[in-house]
Amino acid sequence: MTDHVQTFAALRNHLHQTALLASAAELLQWDERTMMPPDGSEFRAAQVAYLSGRAHAMRTSEQIERWLDELDGWSAASDPASDIGATLRLTRKDYEKQRRLPGQLVEAIASATVRGQGCWDAARRNDDYAQFQTALDEMISLQRNAGELLAEPGQSTYEALLDQYEPDARVEDLTRVFAGLRDELVKLLSEITASPRQVDDRLLKQTYSVDGQRQLSKALAAAIGFDFQRGRLDETSHPFCTSLGPSDCRILTRYEENWLPGSIFGTLHEAGHGMYEQGLPQDWYGLPPGSFVSLGIHESQSRLWENLVGRSLAFWKCFTPLINETFSETATPAQWHACFNRVQPSLIRVEADEATYNLHIIVRFELEQALISGELSTAELPFAWNERYTSVIGVSPPSAANGVLQDVHWSAGLFGYFPTYTIGNLVAAQLYQAADAALGNLDRQFEQGDFAPLLNWLREHVHTHGRKYTADELIQNATGKPLSAEPLIASLRQRYAQVYDLESSPG
Amino acid sequence: MTDHVQTFAALRNHLHQTALLASAAELLQWDERTMMPPDGSEFRAAQVAYLSGRAHAMRTSEQIERWLDELDGWSAASDPASDIGATLRLTRKDYEKQRRLPGQLVEAIASATVRGQGCWDAARRNDDYAQFQTALDEMISLQRNAGELLAEPGQSTYEALLDQYEPDARVEDLTRVFAGLRDELVKLLSEITASPRQVDDRLLKQTYSVDGQRQLSKALAAAIGFDFQRGRLDETSHPFCTSLGPSDCRILTRYEENWLPGSIFGTLHEAGHGMYEQGLPQDWYGLPPGSFVSLGIHESQSRLWENLVGRSLAFWKCFTPLINETFSETATPAQWHACFNRVQPSLIRVEADEATYNLHIIVRFELEQALISGELSTAELPFAWNERYTSVIGVSPPSAANGVLQDVHWSAGLFGYFPTYTIGNLVAAQLYQAADAALGNLDRQFEQGDFAPLLNWLREHVHTHGRKYTADELIQNATGKPLSAEPLIASLRQRYAQVYDLESSPG
């Protein structure tokens, strides 16, 4: 017994030290994107590579396997959802995954990523897909190789890649749920575009001082519950959220003088990510009980605060006085709300509204599966891309730069990553629906600026569990139902009914 | 031959990786003092301790000794001042020093430092020396132990401690040079206090906007040559300079609304440190050819730009238009210059003017030697302190808080550190005198805003050599003379002659 306790302490210490190193690497990267002087890049890359390499070596150390073997059958680990049980179970899973990829392949992918991003960047600048095609072919072949090595029995190659970002997700389930979502979104979109009431969002394109946006962003993040004693908000060109320790979460946003929603919803989005990190059990930082479940669940937290909360009429009933005062404006809550919910099918995913965003993802989800399986060649890809955009979203990319070349993901080897965005949207709506049912009228609470009940509900049903449950288990436990598209569809329909004067049940 | 080349490459790579790790620890500390959210401290301490511990383990790895032994007699290292020669020679020296201290003693000192600083802080707050005395006794005994273990043949215990900050310095030499300095400063001070012309510095205590000070500080740092492509200027409560890589030097200053010189001279001081770091050979970052010689030489660079340049009349002839415009002021260059050179004997070292600063140091240098040798007990220390202040500086501390408890150094185990401040002042004046002789009239260049010739001279005679020469060798090579108090005395006498209407040769 005492042996087990000591062995576990040694394992836990090893994992804690790995987290110390990995979080230092995170700081190096946060600093690179916010503070570092221009000429610091080269040495910074060497620092990050060295620390990340050391952390990787610690994660794949054979000592881990020896400790785990010694702890096999330890009664304290018998409950797989206990702290100890989850730590042993998931550490073994992570270890085995990491060990399955030979160092040579990991290095080949790392170096193909650098090359791939360079080619992609040039191709996009020159609007010339051909400059990227060879690098993409190489990356697909490496990822296929990795997927084959990672696949568990019964898992397809693509599913194994997806598993890196969304553990235990099944392509079959996602395909079914996404298909239902797609049909409903296409229907909703046609109703919106056919509506006689349209939204004029010139209000959002006036000049808004960056200082004012900075104050407003900080006030909104604090209001919904982002803890500034344990975090900060900064500025960068590509917003993100990073956790540098159990009480040090950094979120970043971007301020554009002539596009107000960028900073507001960017901040709410990253604050949602940040509050998830701040709600994870601190004592287990970097270990499974203190880690996030999956990218989809992480994204559900950001999308919930950005869209379900931040784009609600109740939210703007609460904050219209503040935004009007900050910018000497006089718009009504309904006007702000309408502007922030304008729908306009467009070519670019990252600029998409909520009605079309998931359609962009579904196109990518289908295409990347076909690329990995080999059904689709990279030569055919641009045509397939344009064909889907025209048929699904109703817009036809005039150029590769605005079409197949718009995202960095594939050039960086991120196959299986895109679906996590839509999983996030689905889970956000499903959690919100359950919280609303459990807590009574959330809208009324928001109107009064009271976001604590919702945050506490999320803490209890999502954050506090770390990685102890799979995404599916977590959703089932929190909402009583498996993942479904219905809550998201209902939520969008209800919101757009307000803005576009639609019927609130499908027409 | 090829074997030597390969062995050296392996050693160099090991030292480079150590520098990657150590510089990441530096970033963790910079961030802690500038950016980190309040509750991040505990985990941050663990990160710093872990990374520093790993770096220490790498510096004391026995593999280093094996590599050095294999490289013994390698012809490429025969010139001790070549890159390779200096690397092998100084790596062995550092290695042997580090190995001489048993891990247990290093840990005891680390833990006594934490305790000591806590006691010191409480004692100073309560103005109660007794609360610190036991911790100080413990620290002195540990430092004495360390000094005995570190001492080379012929070195005293105190000299061995001093050697950690000022390698190869001899107490005998410093005692002689400091004594000459002390006599001349006491004489100068009595002339200044007796002068009928006195300086009214109320100009400096008006309200100066922090934004204006920020702009001015950045402009001055850039003007004298601090490279913002390879560095940044930030804000903190205790200004410092840290190097996070060969092209990433961070300097920090402090802005007080009612005390203008704080930010100006703080910035010039830290920029001086920063330009030294920026001038070290980049390819050898963290290795002896890319490292600084000693704390005294480092301090010479900060003091040179702060005092010899920044407190000159020529400097203010150049920057009076800028400072007046920034703050809507109308003072003349002579008025700014006089205010910035006001002399007023005071109790607190960090607030001291140039005429008295070194007297504060000399008191500490004498007292800390007596503490380490045991000639002075901690019970006698407060009395000895007050007696010296009265006789040397002419002020009598009314309390321990403003007297013996004012500095953090001894509580942190920094015995042998204080003299490096005065070495810095001496070397600064001596280098400046040599540069002025070599470059013609520096004053005229400053009046025209031309600081590049001086910076280039320092690059060539100081920065570019890294640690290849000892401080004494460097001073001799750069100035043609051994360290002497004469240039500093002459420089101060000349400056105060302008301000206080003294005769420019001793009265």
JSON list of C-alpha atoms in Angstrom, two decimals, chain B residues 241-420:
[
{"chain": "B", "resi": 241, "resn": "CYS", "atom": "CA", "xyz": [17.73, 44.91, -16.88]},
{"chain": "B", "resi": 242, "resn": "THR", "atom": "CA", "xyz": [17.52, 41.33, -18.05]},
{"chain": "B", "resi": 243, "resn": "SER", "atom": "CA", "xyz": [18.73, 39.53, -21.13]},
{"chain": "B", "resi": 244, "resn": "LEU", "atom": "CA", "xyz": [16.36, 36.89, -22.49]},
{"chain": "B", "resi": 245, "resn": "GLY", "atom": "CA", "xyz": [18.41, 36.07, -25.56]},
{"chain": "B", "resi": 246, "resn": "PRO", "atom": "CA", "xyz": [21.08, 37.59, -27.80]},
{"chain": "B", "resi": 247, "resn": "SER", "atom": "CA", "xyz": [18.51, 39.91, -29.37]},
{"chain": "B", "resi": 248, "resn": "ASP", "atom": "CA", "xyz": [16.02, 40.34, -26.56]},
{"chain": "B", "resi": 249, "resn": "CYS", "atom": "CA", "xyz": [17.10, 42.66, -23.79]},
{"chain": "B", "resi": 250, "resn": "ARG", "atom": "CA", "xyz": [14.45, 44.04, -21.44]},
{"chain": "B", "resi": 251, "resn": "ILE", "atom": "CA", "xyz": [15.02, 47.19, -19.42]},
{"chain": "B", "resi": 252, "resn": "LEU", "atom": "CA", "xyz": [12.64, 48.52, -16.80]},
{"chain": "B", "resi": 253, "resn": "THR", "atom": "CA", "xyz": [12.14, 51.83, -15.13]},
{"chain": "B", "resi": 254, "resn": "ARG", "atom": "CA", "xyz": [9.74, 53.46, -12.68]},
{"chain": "B", "resi": 255, "resn": "TYR", "atom": "CA", "xyz": [7.62, 56.57, -13.08]},
{"chain": "B", "resi": 256, "resn": "GLU", "atom": "CA", "xyz": [6.86, 58.87, -10.15]},
{"chain": "B", "resi": 257, "resn": "GLU", "atom": "CA", "xyz": [4.63, 61.81, -10.88]},
{"chain": "B", "resi": 258, "resn": "ASN", "atom": "CA", "xyz": [6.41, 64.16, -8.47]},
{"chain": "B", "resi": 259, "resn": "TRP", "atom": "CA", "xyz": [10.02, 63.14, -8.94]},
{"chain": "B", "resi": 260, "resn": "LEU", "atom": "CA", "xyz": [11.18, 63.54, -12.51]},
{"chain": "B", "resi": 261, "resn": "PRO", "atom": "CA", "xyz": [14.81, 62.33, -12.23]},
{"chain": "B", "resi": 262, "resn": "GLY", "atom": "CA", "xyz": [13.69, 58.87, -11.13]},
{"chain": "B", "resi": 263, "resn": "SER", "atom": "CA", "xyz": [12.51, 57.78, -14.56]},
{"chain": "B", "resi": 264, "resn": "ILE", "atom": "CA", "xyz": [15.05, 59.74, -16.60]},
{"chain": "B", "resi": 265, "resn": "PHE", "atom": "CA", "xyz": [18.18, 58.52, -14.84]},
{"chain": "B", "resi": 266, "resn": "GLY", "atom": "CA", "xyz": [16.66, 55.12, -14.12]},
{"chain": "B", "resi": 267, "resn": "THR", "atom": "CA", "xyz": [16.12, 54.70, -17.84]},
{"chain": "B", "resi": 268, "resn": "LEU", "atom": "CA", "xyz": [19.58, 55.93, -18.84]},
{"chain": "B", "resi": 269, "resn": "HIS", "atom": "CA", "xyz": [21.09, 53.62, -16.22]},
{"chain": "B", "resi": 270, "resn": "GLU", "atom": "CA", "xyz": [19.21, 50.52, -17.38]},
{"chain": "B", "resi": 271, "resn": "ALA", "atom": "CA", "xyz": [19.76, 51.44, -21.03]},
{"chain": "B", "resi": 272, "resn": "GLY", "atom": "CA", "xyz": [23.49, 51.48, -20.28]},
{"chain": "B", "resi": 273, "resn": "HIS", "atom": "CA", "xyz": [23.23, 47.95, -18.92]},
{"chain": "B", "resi": 274, "resn": "GLY", "atom": "CA", "xyz": [21.10, 47.03, -21.91]},
{"chain": "B", "resi": 275, "resn": "MET", "atom": "CA", "xyz": [23.51, 48.39, -24.51]},
{"chain": "B", "resi": 276, "resn": "TYR", "atom": "CA", "xyz": [26.29, 46.31, -22.93]},
{"chain": "B", "resi": 277, "resn": "GLU", "atom": "CA", "xyz": [24.14, 43.19, -23.30]},
{"chain": "B", "resi": 278, "resn": "GLN", "atom": "CA", "xyz": [23.27, 44.20, -26.85]},
{"chain": "B", "resi": 279, "resn": "GLY", "atom": "CA", "xyz": [26.96, 44.64, -27.63]},
{"chain": "B", "resi": 280, "resn": "LEU", "atom": "CA", "xyz": [28.09, 41.20, -26.47]},
{"chain": "B", "resi": 281, "resn": "PRO", "atom": "CA", "xyz": [28.91, 38.74, -29.28]},
{"chain": "B", "resi": 282, "resn": "GLN", "atom": "CA", "xyz": [25.55, 37.23, -30.21]},
{"chain": "B", "resi": 283, "resn": "ASP", "atom": "CA", "xyz": [26.85, 33.89, -31.45]},
{"chain": "B", "resi": 284, "resn": "TRP", "atom": "CA", "xyz": [28.23, 33.13, -28.02]},
{"chain": "B", "resi": 285, "resn": "TYR", "atom": "CA", "xyz": [25.17, 34.10, -26.00]},
{"chain": "B", "resi": 286, "resn": "GLY", "atom": "CA", "xyz": [25.37, 32.50, -22.56]},
{"chain": "B", "resi": 287, "resn": "LEU", "atom": "CA", "xyz": [28.93, 31.23, -23.15]},
{"chain": "B", "resi": 288, "resn": "PRO", "atom": "CA", "xyz": [32.05, 33.05, -21.89]},
{"chain": "B", "resi": 289, "resn": "PRO", "atom": "CA", "xyz": [32.81, 35.01, -25.09]},
{"chain": "B", "resi": 290, "resn": "GLY", "atom": "CA", "xyz": [29.21, 36.28, -25.06]},
{"chain": "B", "resi": 291, "resn": "SER", "atom": "CA", "xyz": [28.94, 37.02, -21.34]},
{"chain": "B", "resi": 292, "resn": "PHE", "atom": "CA", "xyz": [29.72, 40.07, -19.22]},
{"chain": "B", "resi": 293, "resn": "VAL", "atom": "CA", "xyz": [33.00, 40.33, -17.32]},
{"chain": "B", "resi": 294, "resn": "SER", "atom": "CA", "xyz": [31.78, 41.20, -13.85]},
{"chain": "B", "resi": 295, "resn": "LEU", "atom": "CA", "xyz": [29.09, 43.15, -12.06]},
{"chain": "B", "resi": 296, "resn": "GLY", "atom": "CA", "xyz": [31.51, 46.07, -11.72]},
{"chain": "B", "resi": 297, "resn": "ILE", "atom": "CA", "xyz": [32.08, 46.25, -15.48]},
{"chain": "B", "resi": 298, "resn": "HIS", "atom": "CA", "xyz": [28.35, 45.88, -16.09]},
{"chain": "B", "resi": 299, "resn": "GLU", "atom": "CA", "xyz": [27.71, 48.71, -13.65]},
{"chain": "B", "resi": 300, "resn": "SER", "atom": "CA", "xyz": [30.37, 50.84, -15.34]},
{"chain": "B", "resi": 301, "resn": "GLN", "atom": "CA", "xyz": [28.24, 50.81, -18.49]},
{"chain": "B", "resi": 302, "resn": "SER", "atom": "CA", "xyz": [25.08, 51.88, -16.68]},
{"chain": "B", "resi": 303, "resn": "ARG", "atom": "CA", "xyz": [26.82, 54.57, -14.65]},
{"chain": "B", "resi": 304, "resn": "LEU", "atom": "CA", "xyz": [28.66, 55.91, -17.66]},
{"chain": "B", "resi": 305, "resn": "TRP", "atom": "CA", "xyz": [25.44, 56.63, -19.55]},
{"chain": "B", "resi": 306, "resn": "GLU", "atom": "CA", "xyz": [23.53, 57.70, -16.47]},
{"chain": "B", "resi": 307, "resn": "ASN", "atom": "CA", "xyz": [26.11, 60.02, -14.97]},
{"chain": "B", "resi": 308, "resn": "LEU", "atom": "CA", "xyz": [28.99, 60.85, -17.28]},
{"chain": "B", "resi": 309, "resn": "VAL", "atom": "CA", "xyz": [26.67, 61.34, -20.26]},
{"chain": "B", "resi": 310, "resn": "GLY", "atom": "CA", "xyz": [23.20, 61.95, -18.77]},
{"chain": "B", "resi": 311, "resn": "ARG", "atom": "CA", "xyz": [24.27, 64.39, -16.08]},
{"chain": "B", "resi": 312, "resn": "SER", "atom": "CA", "xyz": [26.51, 66.45, -18.36]},
{"chain": "B", "resi": 313, "resn": "LEU", "atom": "CA", "xyz": [25.63, 70.00, -19.37]},
{"chain": "B", "resi": 314, "resn": "ALA", "atom": "CA", "xyz": [26.14, 69.04, -23.03]},
{"chain": "B", "resi": 315, "resn": "PHE", "atom": "CA", "xyz": [23.46, 66.34, -22.74]},
{"chain": "B", "resi": 316, "resn": "TRP", "atom": "CA", "xyz": [20.93, 68.88, -21.47]},
{"chain": "B", "resi": 317, "resn": "LYS", "atom": "CA", "xyz": [21.93, 71.39, -24.11]},
{"chain": "B", "resi": 318, "resn": "CYS", "atom": "CA", "xyz": [20.80, 68.73, -26.55]},
{"chain": "B", "resi": 319, "resn": "PHE", "atom": "CA", "xyz": [17.61, 67.58, -24.79]},
{"chain": "B", "resi": 320, "resn": "THR", "atom": "CA", "xyz": [16.25, 70.72, -23.14]},
{"chain": "B", "resi": 321, "resn": "PRO", "atom": "CA", "xyz": [14.00, 71.44, -26.15]},
{"chain": "B", "resi": 322, "resn": "LEU", "atom": "CA", "xyz": [12.55, 67.93, -25.90]},
{"chain": "B", "resi": 323, "resn": "ILE", "atom": "CA", "xyz": [12.00, 67.93, -22.13]},
{"chain": "B", "resi": 324, "resn": "ASN", "atom": "CA", "xyz": [10.55, 71.45, -22.21]},
{"chain": "B", "resi": 325, "resn": "GLU", "atom": "CA", "xyz": [8.20, 70.55, -25.03]},
{"chain": "B", "resi": 326, "resn": "THR", "atom": "CA", "xyz": [7.12, 67.29, -23.38]},
{"chain": "B", "resi": 327, "resn": "PHE", "atom": "CA", "xyz": [6.15, 69.00, -20.14]},
{"chain": "B", "resi": 328, "resn": "SER", "atom": "CA", "xyz": [5.46, 72.56, -21.32]},
{"chain": "B", "resi": 329, "resn": "GLU", "atom": "CA", "xyz": [8.42, 73.82, -19.29]},
{"chain": "B", "resi": 330, "resn": "THR", "atom": "CA", "xyz": [10.75, 76.75, -19.91]},
{"chain": "B", "resi": 331, "resn": "ALA", "atom": "CA", "xyz": [13.86, 75.92, -17.84]},
{"chain": "B", "resi": 332, "resn": "THR", "atom": "CA", "xyz": [17.30, 76.47, -19.39]},
{"chain": "B", "resi": 333, "resn": "PRO", "atom": "CA", "xyz": [19.88, 73.71, -19.97]},
{"chain": "B", "resi": 334, "resn": "ALA", "atom": "CA", "xyz": [21.90, 75.12, -17.05]},
{"chain": "B", "resi": 335, "resn": "GLN", "atom": "CA", "xyz": [18.86, 74.94, -14.76]},
{"chain": "B", "resi": 336, "resn": "TRP", "atom": "CA", "xyz": [18.07, 71.33, -15.65]},
{"chain": "B", "resi": 337, "resn": "HIS", "atom": "CA", "xyz": [21.74, 70.46, -15.31]},
{"chain": "B", "resi": 338, "resn": "ALA", "atom": "CA", "xyz": [22.04, 72.10, -11.88]},
{"chain": "B", "resi": 339, "resn": "CYS", "atom": "CA", "xyz": [18.90, 70.38, -10.58]},
{"chain": "B", "resi": 340, "resn": "PHE", "atom": "CA", "xyz": [20.07, 66.99, -11.81]},
{"chain": "B", "resi": 341, "resn": "ASN", "atom": "CA", "xyz": [23.39, 67.50, -10.02]},
{"chain": "B", "resi": 342, "resn": "ARG", "atom": "CA", "xyz": [22.18, 68.76, -6.67]},
{"chain": "B", "resi": 343, "resn": "VAL", "atom": "CA", "xyz": [24.22, 67.36, -3.76]},
{"chain": "B", "resi": 344, "resn": "GLN", "atom": "CA", "xyz": [22.57, 66.66, -0.43]},
{"chain": "B", "resi": 345, "resn": "PRO", "atom": "CA", "xyz": [24.09, 64.17, 2.02]},
{"chain": "B", "resi": 346, "resn": "SER", "atom": "CA", "xyz": [21.32, 61.80, 3.05]},
{"chain": "B", "resi": 347, "resn": "LEU", "atom": "CA", "xyz": [20.67, 58.57, 4.90]},
{"chain": "B", "resi": 348, "resn": "ILE", "atom": "CA", "xyz": [19.57, 56.34, 2.04]},
{"chain": "B", "resi": 349, "resn": "ARG", "atom": "CA", "xyz": [22.02, 54.88, -0.47]},
{"chain": "B", "resi": 350, "resn": "VAL", "atom": "CA", "xyz": [19.57, 54.48, -3.33]},
{"chain": "B", "resi": 351, "resn": "GLU", "atom": "CA", "xyz": [18.58, 58.14, -3.08]},
{"chain": "B", "resi": 352, "resn": "ALA", "atom": "CA", "xyz": [22.14, 59.43, -2.81]},
{"chain": "B", "resi": 353, "resn": "ASP", "atom": "CA", "xyz": [23.76, 61.88, -5.21]},
{"chain": "B", "resi": 354, "resn": "GLU", "atom": "CA", "xyz": [27.06, 61.11, -6.90]},
{"chain": "B", "resi": 355, "resn": "ALA", "atom": "CA", "xyz": [29.17, 62.98, -4.40]},
{"chain": "B", "resi": 356, "resn": "THR", "atom": "CA", "xyz": [28.00, 60.82, -1.51]},
{"chain": "B", "resi": 357, "resn": "TYR", "atom": "CA", "xyz": [26.93, 57.56, -3.16]},
{"chain": "B", "resi": 358, "resn": "ASN", "atom": "CA", "xyz": [30.32, 55.91, -2.99]},
{"chain": "B", "resi": 359, "resn": "LEU", "atom": "CA", "xyz": [30.68, 56.85, 0.68]},
{"chain": "B", "resi": 360, "resn": "HIS", "atom": "CA", "xyz": [27.57, 54.75, 1.37]},
{"chain": "B", "resi": 361, "resn": "ILE", "atom": "CA", "xyz": [29.25, 51.86, -0.42]},
{"chain": "B", "resi": 362, "resn": "ILE", "atom": "CA", "xyz": [32.57, 52.25, 1.36]},
{"chain": "B", "resi": 363, "resn": "VAL", "atom": "CA", "xyz": [30.81, 52.03, 4.74]},
{"chain": "B", "resi": 364, "resn": "ARG", "atom": "CA", "xyz": [29.19, 48.76, 3.68]},
{"chain": "B", "resi": 365, "resn": "PHE", "atom": "CA", "xyz": [32.43, 47.38, 2.21]},
{"chain": "B", "resi": 366, "resn": "GLU", "atom": "CA", "xyz": [34.21, 47.91, 5.52]},
{"chain": "B", "resi": 367, "resn": "LEU", "atom": "CA", "xyz": [31.38, 46.58, 7.65]},
{"chain": "B", "resi": 368, "resn": "GLU", "atom": "CA", "xyz": [30.72, 43.43, 5.63]},
{"chain": "B", "resi": 369, "resn": "GLN", "atom": "CA", "xyz": [34.38, 42.46, 5.71]},
{"chain": "B", "resi": 370, "resn": "ALA", "atom": "CA", "xyz": [34.32, 42.78, 9.48]},
{"chain": "B", "resi": 371, "resn": "LEU", "atom": "CA", "xyz": [31.13, 40.73, 9.71]},
{"chain": "B", "resi": 372, "resn": "ILE", "atom": "CA", "xyz": [32.54, 37.89, 7.60]},
{"chain": "B", "resi": 373, "resn": "SER", "atom": "CA", "xyz": [35.88, 37.86, 9.43]},
{"chain": "B", "resi": 374, "resn": "GLY", "atom": "CA", "xyz": [34.06, 37.90, 12.77]},
{"chain": "B", "resi": 375, "resn": "GLU", "atom": "CA", "xyz": [35.72, 41.11, 13.96]},
{"chain": "B", "resi": 376, "resn": "LEU", "atom": "CA", "xyz": [32.29, 42.69, 14.13]},
{"chain": "B", "resi": 377, "resn": "SER", "atom": "CA", "xyz": [29.30, 40.93, 15.71]},
{"chain": "B", "resi": 378, "resn": "THR", "atom": "CA", "xyz": [25.74, 41.44, 14.55]},
{"chain": "B", "resi": 379, "resn": "ALA", "atom": "CA", "xyz": [24.98, 42.84, 18.01]},
{"chain": "B", "resi": 380, "resn": "GLU", "atom": "CA", "xyz": [27.52, 45.62, 17.43]},
{"chain": "B", "resi": 381, "resn": "LEU", "atom": "CA", "xyz": [26.53, 46.23, 13.82]},
{"chain": "B", "resi": 382, "resn": "PRO", "atom": "CA", "xyz": [23.85, 48.95, 14.29]},
{"chain": "B", "resi": 383, "resn": "PHE", "atom": "CA", "xyz": [26.22, 51.02, 16.44]},
{"chain": "B", "resi": 384, "resn": "ALA", "atom": "CA", "xyz": [29.10, 50.59, 14.04]},
{"chain": "B", "resi": 385, "resn": "TRP", "atom": "CA", "xyz": [26.78, 51.56, 11.17]},
{"chain": "B", "resi": 386, "resn": "ASN", "atom": "CA", "xyz": [25.61, 54.75, 12.83]},
{"chain": "B", "resi": 387, "resn": "GLU", "atom": "CA", "xyz": [29.12, 55.71, 13.91]},
{"chain": "B", "resi": 388, "resn": "ARG", "atom": "CA", "xyz": [30.42, 55.40, 10.30]},
{"chain": "B", "resi": 389, "resn": "TYR", "atom": "CA", "xyz": [27.51, 57.31, 8.82]},
{"chain": "B", "resi": 390, "resn": "THR", "atom": "CA", "xyz": [28.10, 60.15, 11.22]},
{"chain": "B", "resi": 391, "resn": "SER", "atom": "CA", "xyz": [31.85, 60.29, 10.66]},
{"chain": "B", "resi": 392, "resn": "VAL", "atom": "CA", "xyz": [32.00, 59.57, 6.91]},
{"chain": "B", "resi": 393, "resn": "ILE", "atom": "CA", "xyz": [28.80, 61.06, 5.48]},
{"chain": "B", "resi": 394, "resn": "GLY", "atom": "CA", "xyz": [27.93, 63.49, 8.24]},
{"chain": "B", "resi": 395, "resn": "VAL", "atom": "CA", "xyz": [24.39, 62.21, 8.84]},
{"chain": "B", "resi": 396, "resn": "SER", "atom": "CA", "xyz": [23.16, 60.19, 11.82]},
{"chain": "B", "resi": 397, "resn": "PRO", "atom": "CA", "xyz": [20.42, 57.60, 11.19]},
{"chain": "B", "resi": 398, "resn": "PRO", "atom": "CA", "xyz": [17.53, 58.25, 13.59]},
{"chain": "B", "resi": 399, "resn": "SER", "atom": "CA", "xyz": [16.31, 54.66, 13.23]},
{"chain": "B", "resi": 400, "resn": "ALA", "atom": "CA", "xyz": [17.40, 51.21, 12.06]},
{"chain": "B", "resi": 401, "resn": "ALA", "atom": "CA", "xyz": [14.89, 51.33, 9.22]},
{"chain": "B", "resi": 402, "resn": "ASN", "atom": "CA", "xyz": [16.69, 54.33, 7.74]},
{"chain": "B", "resi": 403, "resn": "GLY", "atom": "CA", "xyz": [20.05, 52.90, 8.73]},
{"chain": "B", "resi": 404, "resn": "VAL", "atom": "CA", "xyz": [21.35, 49.38, 8.90]},
{"chain": "B", "resi": 405, "resn": "LEU", "atom": "CA", "xyz": [18.06, 47.88, 7.65]},
{"chain": "B", "resi": 406, "resn": "GLN", "atom": "CA", "xyz": [17.79, 49.92, 4.45]},
{"chain": "B", "resi": 407, "resn": "ASP", "atom": "CA", "xyz": [19.28, 47.40, 2.00]},
{"chain": "B", "resi": 408, "resn": "VAL", "atom": "CA", "xyz": [17.98, 43.96, 1.06]},
{"chain": "B", "resi": 409, "resn": "HIS", "atom": "CA", "xyz": [21.43, 42.61, 0.12]},
{"chain": "B", "resi": 410, "resn": "TRP", "atom": "CA", "xyz": [22.69, 40.99, 3.32]},
{"chain": "B", "resi": 411, "resn": "SER", "atom": "CA", "xyz": [19.34, 39.33, 3.98]},
{"chain": "B", "resi": 412, "resn": "ALA", "atom": "CA", "xyz": [19.68, 37.74, 0.53]},
{"chain": "B", "resi": 413, "resn": "GLY", "atom": "CA", "xyz": [23.22, 36.52, 1.23]},
{"chain": "B", "resi": 414, "resn": "LEU", "atom": "CA", "xyz": [24.84, 39.07, -1.06]},
{"chain": "B", "resi": 415, "resn": "PHE", "atom": "CA", "xyz": [28.12, 39.67, 0.76]},
{"chain": "B", "resi": 416, "resn": "GLY", "atom": "CA", "xyz": [30.81, 41.07, -1.53]},
{"chain": "B", "resi": 417, "resn": "TYR", "atom": "CA", "xyz": [28.23, 42.59, -3.86]},
{"chain": "B", "resi": 418, "resn": "PHE", "atom": "CA", "xyz": [28.25, 46.22, -2.67]},
{"chain": "B", "resi": 419, "resn": "PRO", "atom": "CA", "xyz": [31.78, 47.11, -3.83]},
{"chain": "B", "resi": 420, "resn": "THR", "atom": "CA", "xyz": [30.79, 46.38, -7.43]}
]
